PDB file of C-alpha atoms in Angstrom:
ATOM      1  CA  MET A   1      85.860 -34.462   1.404  1.00 45.00           C
ATOM      2  CA  VAL A   2      86.825 -32.545   4.563  1.00 39.00           C
ATOM      3  CA  THR A   3      86.757 -34.975   7.628  1.00 49.00           C
ATOM      4  CA  PRO A   4      84.685 -32.847   9.949  1.00 46.00           C
ATOM      5  CA  ASN A   5      84.743 -31.421  13.404  1.00 39.00           C
ATOM      6  CA  LEU A   6      82.182 -33.652  15.143  1.00 50.00           C
ATOM      7  CA  SER A   7      81.625 -36.336  17.828  1.00 50.00           C
ATOM      8  CA  ALA A   8      81.145 -38.930  15.691  1.00 54.00           C
ATOM      9  CA  PRO A   9      79.403 -41.262  18.328  1.00 76.00           C
ATOM     10  CA  ILE A  10      76.929 -38.226  19.410  1.00 88.00           C
ATOM     11  CA  VAL A  11      75.780 -38.137  15.142  1.00 88.00           C
ATOM     12  CA  LEU A  12      75.421 -42.343  14.856  1.00 90.00           C
ATOM     13  CA  GLN A  13      73.313 -41.374  18.580  1.00 90.00           C
ATOM     14  CA  ALA A  14      70.830 -39.375  16.717  1.00 91.00           C
ATOM     15  CA  ALA A  15      70.688 -41.888  13.702  1.00 92.00           C
ATOM     16  CA  GLN A  16      69.932 -44.496  15.893  1.00 90.00           C
ATOM     17  CA  ALA A  17      67.113 -42.234  18.138  1.00 90.00           C
ATOM     18  CA  VAL A  18      65.626 -41.107  14.887  1.00 91.00           C
ATOM     19  CA  ALA A  19      65.472 -44.162  12.597  1.00 93.00           C
ATOM     20  CA  GLY A  20      66.180 -46.742  14.173  1.00 90.00           C
ATOM     21  CA  ASP A  21      63.189 -48.269  15.507  1.00 91.00           C
ATOM     22  CA  GLN A  22      62.446 -48.994  11.294  1.00 92.00           C
ATOM     23  CA  HIS A  23      62.537 -52.320  10.094  1.00 94.00           C
ATOM     24  CA  TYR A  24      65.572 -53.144   8.361  1.00 96.00           C
ATOM     25  CA  PRO A  25      64.768 -56.759   7.104  1.00 97.00           C
ATOM     26  CA  ALA A  26      67.896 -59.004   6.215  1.00 97.00           C
ATOM     27  CA  GLY A  27      68.745 -60.303   3.250  1.00 97.00           C
ATOM     28  CA  ALA A  28      67.764 -56.658   1.444  1.00 98.00           C
ATOM     29  CA  LEU A  29      70.207 -54.565  -0.500  1.00 98.00           C
ATOM     30  CA  TYR A  30      70.130 -51.090   0.528  1.00 98.00           C
ATOM     31  CA  VAL A  31      71.044 -48.453  -1.765  1.00 98.00           C
ATOM     32  CA  VAL A  32      72.203 -45.522   0.028  1.00 97.00           C
ATOM     33  CA  ALA A  33      72.863 -41.750  -1.433  1.00 97.00           C
ATOM     34  CA  THR A  34      76.048 -40.647   0.099  1.00 97.00           C
ATOM     35  CA  PRO A  35      77.157 -36.314  -0.260  1.00 96.00           C
ATOM     36  CA  ILE A  36      78.007 -35.194  -3.636  1.00 95.00           C
ATOM     37  CA  GLY A  37      80.723 -32.740  -1.628  1.00 91.00           C
ATOM     38  CA  ASN A  38      79.443 -31.333   1.643  1.00 94.00           C
ATOM     39  CA  LEU A  39      78.948 -34.358   4.108  1.00 94.00           C
ATOM     40  CA  GLY A  40      76.570 -32.485   6.608  1.00 94.00           C
ATOM     41  CA  ASP A  41      74.459 -34.225   3.554  1.00 96.00           C
ATOM     42  CA  ILE A  42      73.986 -37.700   5.079  1.00 96.00           C
ATOM     43  CA  THR A  43      70.815 -38.436   6.091  1.00 96.00           C
ATOM     44  CA  LEU A  44      69.861 -39.994   9.532  1.00 96.00           C
ATOM     45  CA  ARG A  45      68.905 -42.667   8.376  1.00 97.00           C
ATOM     46  CA  ALA A  46      71.925 -43.674   5.563  1.00 97.00           C
ATOM     47  CA  LEU A  47      74.108 -43.555   9.279  1.00 97.00           C
ATOM     48  CA  GLN A  48      71.541 -46.090  10.553  1.00 96.00           C
ATOM     49  CA  VAL A  49      71.466 -48.644   7.691  1.00 98.00           C
ATOM     50  CA  LEU A  50      75.702 -48.130   7.675  1.00 97.00           C
ATOM     51  CA  SER A  51      75.836 -48.981  11.033  1.00 96.00           C
ATOM     52  CA  LEU A  52      74.288 -52.278  10.834  1.00 96.00           C
ATOM     53  CA  VAL A  53      74.746 -53.606   7.168  1.00 98.00           C
ATOM     54  CA  ASP A  54      77.122 -56.646   7.214  1.00 98.00           C
ATOM     55  CA  ALA A  55      78.531 -55.362   5.095  1.00 98.00           C
ATOM     56  CA  VAL A  56      79.025 -52.072   1.650  1.00 98.00           C
ATOM     57  CA  ALA A  57      79.208 -52.522  -1.620  1.00 97.00           C
ATOM     58  CA  CYS A  58      80.752 -49.124  -3.062  1.00 95.00           C
ATOM     59  CA  GLU A  59      82.686 -47.905  -6.638  1.00 92.00           C
ATOM     60  CA  ASP A  60      85.848 -46.985  -5.127  1.00 93.00           C
ATOM     61  CA  THR A  61      87.017 -48.892  -1.607  1.00 95.00           C
ATOM     62  CA  ARG A  62      89.516 -45.816  -1.267  1.00 95.00           C
ATOM     63  CA  HIS A  63      86.668 -43.737  -1.068  1.00 94.00           C
ATOM     64  CA  THR A  64      84.828 -45.141   1.060  1.00 97.00           C
ATOM     65  CA  ALA A  65      86.902 -46.389   3.509  1.00 96.00           C
ATOM     66  CA  PRO A  66      87.300 -42.518   4.857  1.00 96.00           C
ATOM     67  CA  LEU A  67      83.845 -41.017   4.356  1.00 96.00           C
ATOM     68  CA  LEU A  68      82.959 -43.906   6.966  1.00 96.00           C
ATOM     69  CA  ARG A  69      85.517 -42.923   9.374  1.00 94.00           C
ATOM     70  CA  ALA A  70      84.345 -39.514   9.318  1.00 93.00           C
ATOM     71  CA  TYR A  71      81.210 -40.790  10.376  1.00 94.00           C
ATOM     72  CA  GLY A  72      83.033 -42.719  13.345  1.00 92.00           C
ATOM     73  CA  LEU A  73      81.610 -46.479  11.408  1.00 95.00           C
ATOM     74  CA  ASP A  74      83.980 -49.234  10.375  1.00 94.00           C
ATOM     75  CA  ARG A  75      82.289 -51.660   7.843  1.00 96.00           C
ATOM     76  CA  PRO A  76      83.876 -55.022   5.812  1.00 97.00           C
ATOM     77  CA  LEU A  77      84.498 -53.365   2.675  1.00 97.00           C
ATOM     78  CA  LEU A  78      83.481 -54.588  -1.551  1.00 96.00           C
ATOM     79  CA  SER A  79      84.202 -52.706  -4.038  1.00 94.00           C
ATOM     80  CA  VAL A  80      81.813 -53.045  -6.458  1.00 93.00           C
ATOM     81  CA  HIS A  81      82.732 -50.952 -10.123  1.00 87.00           C
ATOM     82  CA  GLU A  82      81.398 -50.398 -13.847  1.00 82.00           C
ATOM     83  CA  HIS A  83      83.929 -52.991 -14.559  1.00 86.00           C
ATOM     84  CA  ASN A  84      82.976 -56.119 -12.497  1.00 90.00           C
ATOM     85  CA  GLU A  85      79.946 -54.664 -11.636  1.00 86.00           C
ATOM     86  CA  ALA A  86      78.468 -57.953 -13.127  1.00 85.00           C
ATOM     87  CA  GLU A  87      80.564 -61.001 -11.275  1.00 89.00           C
ATOM     88  CA  ALA A  88      80.199 -58.645  -8.311  1.00 93.00           C
ATOM     89  CA  ALA A  89      76.696 -58.820  -8.456  1.00 95.00           C
ATOM     90  CA  ALA A  90      76.430 -62.557  -8.246  1.00 95.00           C
ATOM     91  CA  ASP A  91      78.648 -62.678  -4.837  1.00 96.00           C
ATOM     92  CA  ILE A  92      76.416 -60.102  -3.466  1.00 97.00           C
ATOM     93  CA  VAL A  93      72.987 -62.198  -4.313  1.00 97.00           C
ATOM     94  CA  ARG A  94      74.707 -65.394  -2.583  1.00 97.00           C
ATOM     95  CA  ARG A  95      75.554 -63.340   0.174  1.00 98.00           C
ATOM     96  CA  LEU A  96      71.862 -61.487  -0.025  1.00 98.00           C
ATOM     97  CA  ARG A  97      70.580 -65.305   0.452  1.00 98.00           C
ATOM     98  CA  GLN A  98      72.430 -66.008   3.570  1.00 98.00           C
ATOM     99  CA  GLY A  99      70.360 -63.425   5.213  1.00 97.00           C
ATOM    100  CA  GLU A 100      73.276 -60.644   5.201  1.00 98.00           C
ATOM    101  CA  ARG A 101      72.343 -56.863   4.409  1.00 98.00           C
ATOM    102  CA  ILE A 102      74.489 -55.548   2.034  1.00 98.00           C
ATOM    103  CA  ALA A 103      74.634 -51.533   1.219  1.00 98.00           C
ATOM    104  CA  TYR A 104      75.739 -50.012  -2.180  1.00 97.00           C
ATOM    105  CA  VAL A 105      77.272 -46.792  -2.574  1.00 97.00           C
ATOM    106  CA  SER A 106      78.716 -44.510  -5.689  1.00 94.00           C
ATOM    107  CA  ASP A 107      81.382 -42.209  -4.979  1.00 93.00           C
ATOM    108  CA  ALA A 108      78.885 -39.703  -3.841  1.00 93.00           C
ATOM    109  CA  GLY A 109      75.510 -39.034  -5.235  1.00 93.00           C
ATOM    110  CA  THR A 110      72.400 -41.733  -5.697  1.00 93.00           C
ATOM    111  CA  PRO A 111      73.893 -44.492  -6.927  1.00 93.00           C
ATOM    112  CA  GLY A 112      72.396 -46.467 -10.828  1.00 90.00           C
ATOM    113  CA  VAL A 113      71.307 -42.849 -11.873  1.00 87.00           C
ATOM    114  CA  SER A 114      74.585 -41.961 -14.061  1.00 83.00           C
ATOM    115  CA  ASP A 115      76.665 -43.807 -11.559  1.00 85.00           C
ATOM    116  CA  PRO A 116      77.320 -48.107 -11.335  1.00 87.00           C
ATOM    117  CA  GLY A 117      74.622 -49.693  -9.348  1.00 91.00           C
ATOM    118  CA  ALA A 118      71.771 -50.521 -11.966  1.00 92.00           C
ATOM    119  CA  ARG A 119      73.061 -53.258 -12.989  1.00 92.00           C
ATOM    120  CA  LEU A 120      73.703 -54.697  -9.603  1.00 95.00           C
ATOM    121  CA  CYS A 121      70.437 -53.553  -8.683  1.00 96.00           C
ATOM    122  CA  LEU A 122      68.897 -55.236 -11.542  1.00 95.00           C
ATOM    123  CA  ALA A 123      70.339 -58.689 -10.481  1.00 96.00           C
ATOM    124  CA  VAL A 124      69.284 -58.610  -7.140  1.00 97.00           C
ATOM    125  CA  GLN A 125      66.122 -58.331  -7.969  1.00 97.00           C
ATOM    126  CA  ARG A 126      65.653 -61.395 -10.809  1.00 97.00           C
ATOM    127  CA  ALA A 127      66.865 -63.383  -7.483  1.00 97.00           C
ATOM    128  CA  GLY A 128      63.482 -62.558  -6.026  1.00 97.00           C
ATOM    129  CA  LEU A 129      65.159 -60.673  -3.518  1.00 98.00           C
ATOM    130  CA  ARG A 130      64.779 -57.168  -2.216  1.00 97.00           C
ATOM    131  CA  CYS A 131      66.412 -53.631  -3.151  1.00 97.00           C
ATOM    132  CA  MET A 132      65.249 -50.734  -0.831  1.00 97.00           C
ATOM    133  CA  PRO A 133      66.336 -47.317  -1.656  1.00 97.00           C
ATOM    134  CA  LEU A 134      67.904 -44.697   1.080  1.00 97.00           C
ATOM    135  CA  PRO A 135      67.377 -41.243  -0.483  1.00 96.00           C
ATOM    136  CA  GLY A 136      69.621 -38.593  -0.064  1.00 95.00           C
ATOM    137  CA  ALA A 137      72.241 -36.097  -2.041  1.00 94.00           C
ATOM    138  CA  SER A 138      71.500 -36.057  -5.751  1.00 94.00           C
ATOM    139  CA  SER A 139      72.930 -32.894  -8.198  1.00 94.00           C
ATOM    140  CA  ILE A 140      69.971 -33.408  -9.975  1.00 94.00           C
ATOM    141  CA  THR A 141      67.623 -32.621  -8.098  1.00 93.00           C
ATOM    142  CA  ALA A 142      69.709 -30.147  -6.285  1.00 95.00           C
ATOM    143  CA  LEU A 143      70.039 -28.006  -9.298  1.00 96.00           C
ATOM    144  CA  LEU A 144      67.027 -28.126 -10.604  1.00 94.00           C
ATOM    145  CA  SER A 145      65.407 -27.291  -6.892  1.00 93.00           C
ATOM    146  CA  VAL A 146      66.720 -23.865  -7.981  1.00 93.00           C
ATOM    147  CA  ALA A 147      66.712 -23.505 -11.950  1.00 91.00           C
ATOM    148  CA  GLY A 148      63.196 -21.867 -11.435  1.00 86.00           C
ATOM    149  CA  LEU A 149      61.610 -24.161 -14.238  1.00 81.00           C
ATOM    150  CA  ALA A 150      57.773 -23.983 -13.875  1.00 63.00           C
ATOM    151  CA  THR A 151      56.341 -25.630 -16.718  1.00 53.00           C
ATOM    152  CA  ALA A 152      52.981 -26.363 -16.612  1.00 44.00           C
ATOM    153  CA  ALA A 153      51.912 -29.595 -17.261  1.00 44.00           C
ATOM    154  CA  SER A 154      49.638 -29.426 -20.212  1.00 41.00           C
ATOM    155  CA  GLU A 155      53.024 -28.653 -21.951  1.00 52.00           C
ATOM    156  CA  GLY A 156      54.182 -32.105 -21.246  1.00 54.00           C
ATOM    157  CA  PRO A 157      57.030 -33.420 -19.083  1.00 62.00           C
ATOM    158  CA  ALA A 158      58.322 -30.678 -16.893  1.00 80.00           C
ATOM    159  CA  PHE A 159      62.582 -31.861 -17.612  1.00 88.00           C
ATOM    160  CA  GLU A 160      63.942 -34.905 -18.859  1.00 91.00           C
ATOM    161  CA  PHE A 161      67.725 -36.129 -17.476  1.00 93.00           C
ATOM    162  CA  THR A 162      69.528 -36.582 -20.130  1.00 94.00           C
ATOM    163  CA  GLY A 163      73.448 -37.428 -18.092  1.00 93.00           C
ATOM    164  CA  PHE A 164      76.616 -38.170 -19.762  1.00 94.00           C
ATOM    165  CA  LEU A 165      76.568 -37.570 -24.032  1.00 95.00           C
ATOM    166  CA  PRO A 166      78.232 -38.926 -25.832  1.00 94.00           C
ATOM    167  CA  PRO A 167      82.376 -37.776 -25.365  1.00 90.00           C
ATOM    168  CA  LYS A 168      82.344 -37.981 -29.430  1.00 88.00           C
ATOM    169  CA  GLY A 169      81.769 -38.888 -33.115  1.00 89.00           C
ATOM    170  CA  ALA A 170      78.405 -38.990 -34.456  1.00 91.00           C
ATOM    171  CA  ASN A 171      76.833 -40.632 -31.199  1.00 93.00           C
ATOM    172  CA  ARG A 172      77.424 -36.917 -29.634  1.00 92.00           C
ATOM    173  CA  GLN A 173      76.180 -35.081 -33.029  1.00 92.00           C
ATOM    174  CA  ALA A 174      73.306 -37.249 -32.984  1.00 92.00           C
ATOM    175  CA  ALA A 175      72.749 -36.763 -29.006  1.00 92.00           C
ATOM    176  CA  LEU A 176      73.201 -32.656 -30.136  1.00 92.00           C
ATOM    177  CA  ARG A 177      70.115 -32.846 -32.455  1.00 90.00           C
ATOM    178  CA  ARG A 178      68.013 -34.075 -29.922  1.00 89.00           C
ATOM    179  CA  LEU A 179      68.647 -31.859 -27.181  1.00 89.00           C
ATOM    180  CA  ALA A 180      68.475 -28.663 -29.426  1.00 88.00           C
ATOM    181  CA  GLN A 181      64.892 -31.000 -30.859  1.00 84.00           C
ATOM    182  CA  GLN A 182      63.405 -31.059 -27.023  1.00 84.00           C
ATOM    183  CA  ALA A 183      61.822 -28.602 -26.298  1.00 83.00           C
ATOM    184  CA  HIS A 184      61.258 -29.325 -22.615  1.00 87.00           C
ATOM    185  CA  ALA A 185      63.699 -28.551 -20.191  1.00 92.00           C
ATOM    186  CA  CYS A 186      66.786 -31.141 -19.804  1.00 95.00           C
ATOM    187  CA  VAL A 187      69.878 -32.244 -17.108  1.00 96.00           C
ATOM    188  CA  LEU A 188      72.791 -33.103 -18.124  1.00 97.00           C
ATOM    189  CA  LEU A 189      76.106 -33.477 -16.348  1.00 96.00           C
ATOM    190  CA  GLU A 190      79.665 -33.052 -17.815  1.00 96.00           C
ATOM    191  CA  ALA A 191      82.955 -33.619 -15.966  1.00 94.00           C
ATOM    192  CA  PRO A 192      85.665 -31.090 -16.211  1.00 94.00           C
ATOM    193  CA  HIS A 193      87.629 -31.850 -18.742  1.00 94.00           C
ATOM    194  CA  ARG A 194      84.427 -31.629 -21.251  1.00 95.00           C
ATOM    195  CA  ILE A 195      82.852 -28.521 -20.162  1.00 97.00           C
ATOM    196  CA  VAL A 196      84.658 -26.257 -22.952  1.00 96.00           C
ATOM    197  CA  SER A 197      83.700 -28.571 -25.556  1.00 95.00           C
ATOM    198  CA  LEU A 198      79.817 -28.790 -24.215  1.00 96.00           C
ATOM    199  CA  ALA A 199      79.608 -25.602 -23.396  1.00 96.00           C
ATOM    200  CA  GLN A 200      80.789 -24.611 -27.574  1.00 95.00           C
ATOM    201  CA  ASP A 201      78.267 -26.950 -29.118  1.00 95.00           C
ATOM    202  CA  LEU A 202      75.385 -25.594 -26.255  1.00 95.00           C
ATOM    203  CA  ALA A 203      75.999 -21.881 -27.464  1.00 93.00           C
ATOM    204  CA  ALA A 204      74.643 -23.208 -30.780  1.00 90.00           C
ATOM    205  CA  LEU A 205      70.957 -22.674 -28.991  1.00 91.00           C
ATOM    206  CA  GLY A 206      71.409 -19.549 -28.699  1.00 89.00           C
ATOM    207  CA  GLN A 207      69.230 -17.399 -26.449  1.00 86.00           C
ATOM    208  CA  ARG A 208      68.012 -20.380 -24.962  1.00 90.00           C
ATOM    209  CA  VAL A 209      68.457 -20.248 -21.351  1.00 92.00           C
ATOM    210  CA  VAL A 210      71.022 -22.706 -19.015  1.00 95.00           C
ATOM    211  CA  THR A 211      71.303 -23.532 -15.642  1.00 96.00           C
ATOM    212  CA  LEU A 212      74.803 -24.632 -14.773  1.00 97.00           C
ATOM    213  CA  GLY A 213      75.547 -25.842 -11.288  1.00 97.00           C
ATOM    214  CA  ARG A 214      79.825 -25.998 -10.492  1.00 97.00           C
ATOM    215  CA  GLU A 215      80.764 -27.834  -7.604  1.00 96.00           C
ATOM    216  CA  LEU A 216      76.965 -28.074  -6.073  1.00 96.00           C
ATOM    217  CA  THR A 217      77.495 -28.253  -2.506  1.00 96.00           C
ATOM    218  CA  LYS A 218      81.312 -27.458  -1.676  1.00 94.00           C
ATOM    219  CA  GLN A 219      82.767 -24.489  -0.197  1.00 91.00           C
ATOM    220  CA  PHE A 220      83.182 -23.137  -3.961  1.00 92.00           C
ATOM    221  CA  GLU A 221      80.085 -23.593  -5.167  1.00 95.00           C
ATOM    222  CA  GLU A 222      78.963 -21.322  -8.148  1.00 96.00           C
ATOM    223  CA  ILE A 223      75.017 -21.621  -9.992  1.00 96.00           C
ATOM    224  CA  ALA A 224      74.852 -19.751 -12.940  1.00 95.00           C
ATOM    225  CA  THR A 225      71.754 -18.693 -15.532  1.00 94.00           C
ATOM    226  CA  LEU A 226      72.800 -17.457 -18.999  1.00 93.00           C
ATOM    227  CA  PRO A 227      71.567 -17.708 -22.568  1.00 93.00           C
ATOM    228  CA  CYS A 228      73.595 -20.799 -24.083  1.00 94.00           C
ATOM    229  CA  ALA A 229      75.290 -18.185 -26.168  1.00 92.00           C
ATOM    230  CA  ASP A 230      76.924 -16.430 -23.235  1.00 93.00           C
ATOM    231  CA  LEU A 231      77.972 -19.968 -22.044  1.00 96.00           C
ATOM    232  CA  PRO A 232      81.147 -20.219 -23.096  1.00 95.00           C
ATOM    233  CA  VAL A 233      82.241 -16.530 -22.428  1.00 94.00           C
ATOM    234  CA  TRP A 234      81.005 -17.054 -18.785  1.00 95.00           C
ATOM    235  CA  LEU A 235      83.750 -20.334 -18.388  1.00 95.00           C
ATOM    236  CA  ALA A 236      86.974 -18.635 -19.746  1.00 94.00           C
ATOM    237  CA  SER A 237      86.074 -15.182 -17.905  1.00 93.00           C
ATOM    238  CA  ARG A 238      87.712 -17.304 -14.493  1.00 92.00           C
ATOM    239  CA  GLU A 239      90.468 -19.908 -15.080  1.00 89.00           C
ATOM    240  CA  HIS A 240      88.730 -21.813 -11.894  1.00 91.00           C
ATOM    241  CA  ARG A 241      85.209 -21.866 -13.694  1.00 93.00           C
ATOM    242  CA  CYS A 242      86.428 -25.155 -15.681  1.00 92.00           C
ATOM    243  CA  ARG A 243      87.378 -26.919 -12.766  1.00 91.00           C
ATOM    244  CA  GLY A 244      85.093 -29.785 -10.829  1.00 90.00           C
ATOM    245  CA  GLU A 245      82.126 -31.430 -11.816  1.00 92.00           C
ATOM    246  CA  PHE A 246      79.430 -29.654 -13.388  1.00 97.00           C
ATOM    247  CA  ALA A 247      75.631 -30.565 -13.717  1.00 97.00           C
ATOM    248  CA  LEU A 248      73.137 -28.124 -16.473  1.00 98.00           C
ATOM    249  CA  VAL A 249      69.649 -27.780 -16.568  1.00 97.00           C
ATOM    250  CA  LEU A 250      68.764 -26.816 -20.145  1.00 96.00           C
ATOM    251  CA  HIS A 251      65.465 -24.753 -19.731  1.00 93.00           C
ATOM    252  CA  PRO A 252      62.244 -25.733 -21.447  1.00 88.00           C
ATOM    253  CA  VAL A 253      62.295 -23.581 -25.672  1.00 81.00           C
ATOM    254  CA  ILE A 254      60.198 -20.096 -24.692  1.00 66.00           C
ATOM    255  CA  PRO A 255      56.757 -20.661 -26.784  1.00 53.00           C
ATOM    256  CA  ALA A 256      57.569 -19.113 -30.013  1.00 45.00           C
ATOM    257  CA  ALA A 257      54.364 -16.335 -29.800  1.00 38.00           C
ATOM    258  CA  SER A 258      56.544 -14.694 -26.829  1.00 41.00           C
ATOM    259  CA  SER A 259      58.877 -13.979 -28.850  1.00 46.00           C
ATOM    260  CA  ARG A 260      60.023 -12.142 -32.203  1.00 51.00           C
ATOM    261  CA  SER A 261      60.656 -15.270 -33.648  1.00 50.00           C
ATOM    262  CA  GLY A 262      57.231 -15.378 -35.056  1.00 55.00           C
ATOM    263  CA  GLY A 263      55.664 -18.701 -34.578  1.00 59.00           C
ATOM    264  CA  LEU A 264      59.313 -21.071 -35.333  1.00 71.00           C
ATOM    265  CA  ASP A 265      59.847 -24.223 -33.747  1.00 69.00           C
ATOM    266  CA  GLY A 266      62.491 -25.076 -31.729  1.00 68.00           C
ATOM    267  CA  GLU A 267      64.256 -26.779 -34.926  1.00 73.00           C
ATOM    268  CA  SER A 268      63.607 -24.053 -37.123  1.00 79.00           C
ATOM    269  CA  LEU A 269      65.681 -21.845 -34.414  1.00 79.00           C
ATOM    270  CA  ARG A 270      68.345 -24.808 -33.709  1.00 76.00           C
ATOM    271  CA  VAL A 271      68.742 -24.820 -38.262  1.00 83.00           C
ATOM    272  CA  LEU A 272      68.507 -20.930 -37.791  1.00 86.00           C
ATOM    273  CA  ALA A 273      71.571 -20.475 -35.184  1.00 82.00           C
ATOM    274  CA  LEU A 274      73.934 -23.848 -36.861  1.00 82.00           C
ATOM    275  CA  LEU A 275      73.617 -21.252 -40.223  1.00 88.00           C
ATOM    276  CA  LEU A 276      74.625 -18.692 -38.287  1.00 86.00           C
ATOM    277  CA  GLN A 277      77.539 -20.101 -37.310  1.00 81.00           C
ATOM    278  CA  GLU A 278      79.451 -20.010 -41.208  1.00 85.00           C
ATOM    279  CA  LEU A 279      76.969 -17.304 -43.292  1.00 90.00           C
ATOM    280  CA  PRO A 280      75.385 -13.584 -42.578  1.00 90.00           C
ATOM    281  CA  VAL A 281      72.050 -12.920 -40.489  1.00 90.00           C
ATOM    282  CA  LYS A 282      69.914 -12.166 -44.506  1.00 90.00           C
ATOM    283  CA  SER A 283      71.685 -15.396 -45.973  1.00 90.00           C
ATOM    284  CA  ALA A 284      71.058 -17.481 -42.745  1.00 89.00           C
ATOM    285  CA  ALA A 285      67.614 -16.584 -43.181  1.00 89.00           C
ATOM    286  CA  ARG A 286      67.737 -17.533 -46.330  1.00 91.00           C
ATOM    287  CA  LEU A 287      68.881 -20.807 -46.149  1.00 91.00           C
ATOM    288  CA  GLY A 288      67.207 -21.467 -43.232  1.00 88.00           C
ATOM    289  CA  ALA A 289      63.934 -21.012 -44.632  1.00 88.00           C
ATOM    290  CA  GLU A 290      64.449 -23.192 -47.062  1.00 89.00           C
ATOM    291  CA  ILE A 291      65.359 -26.164 -45.194  1.00 88.00           C
ATOM    292  CA  THR A 292      63.025 -25.316 -42.691  1.00 85.00           C
ATOM    293  CA  GLY A 293      59.904 -24.162 -44.857  1.00 84.00           C
ATOM    294  CA  ALA A 294      59.344 -20.884 -41.783  1.00 84.00           C
ATOM    295  CA  PRO A 295      58.774 -17.870 -42.828  1.00 86.00           C
ATOM    296  CA  ARG A 296      62.095 -15.758 -44.208  1.00 85.00           C
ATOM    297  CA  ASN A 297      60.877 -12.496 -41.527  1.00 84.00           C
ATOM    298  CA  ALA A 298      60.993 -14.572 -38.808  1.00 83.00           C
ATOM    299  CA  LEU A 299      63.616 -16.611 -39.169  1.00 87.00           C
ATOM    300  CA  TYR A 300      65.752 -12.678 -39.925  1.00 86.00           C
ATOM    301  CA  ALA A 301      64.439 -11.152 -36.916  1.00 85.00           C
ATOM    302  CA  ALA A 302      65.263 -14.483 -34.581  1.00 85.00           C
ATOM    303  CA  ALA A 303      68.767 -14.611 -36.337  1.00 86.00           C
ATOM    304  CA  LEU A 304      68.994 -10.488 -35.483  1.00 85.00           C
ATOM    305  CA  ASP A 305      68.680 -11.893 -31.868  1.00 78.00           C
ATOM    306  CA  LEU A 306      70.548 -14.630 -31.886  1.00 76.00           C
ATOM    307  CA  LYS A 307      73.687 -12.236 -32.996  1.00 73.00           C
ATOM    308  CA  LYS A 308      72.544  -9.460 -30.806  1.00 66.00           C
ATOM    309  CA  ALA A 309      73.557 -12.101 -27.914  1.00 54.00           C
TER     310      ALA A 309
END
């Protein structure tokens, strides 16, 4: 993040004017969302809370200290990350019982989702103390807001948050199989060193649509919506596209009645896509029919569509 050219006292005065009248009870943990890239995405209420707490617990003090300074804040920092969260939680509970206000922030976005914070909140709740959320920036909701999902409530959940898949082995393969079987939208997160591998895995889903967000809210943000089959080529088309942090929305399966698939379900299409990686269209359709029991003609038509993609 780049330190903005702004007058910090004015920002904090605005935070006080807008959010200062709210009651902020003592002995509570404040779970504060911070920007995912653009410093302008901090909320005024977050600034107000960060200015009045007794200490800020954070995933990485080296990251949080300059973040606070960018807004003209200087608070004591407590290191709470995935490797010490259980031990650090006990100390925070002790401080809360003494009447302190403690804020918790992760390196970026909303804590406790894919970042540390969940075990800390659980420990605080089990101690009978309050956890108060301060919503804000999130790559998940940011990408969903522009992905164009329009799933009717009667068709099941609009989306499922999947997050990071297991990096390798049987657990990853099981997660990919489950992902392919979900008819509704799924939200994924991925790191730059694994995005190519994820793109290759998702390519097996053929014409199923995916929206990818790279470096969301930052200067070189990119958002693209395309078939899963095209994702590896899109990433490889420009060298910089494998850099940065990624969020992906795997769109719902298109109802089979509106396509050439002739009533095929998601599992039949998934099996067909996998067979097409090794077999010609005719052989994949024949074997797919034997495995799934789906109509051979419908599988053949769908295989032609996948090959064309």
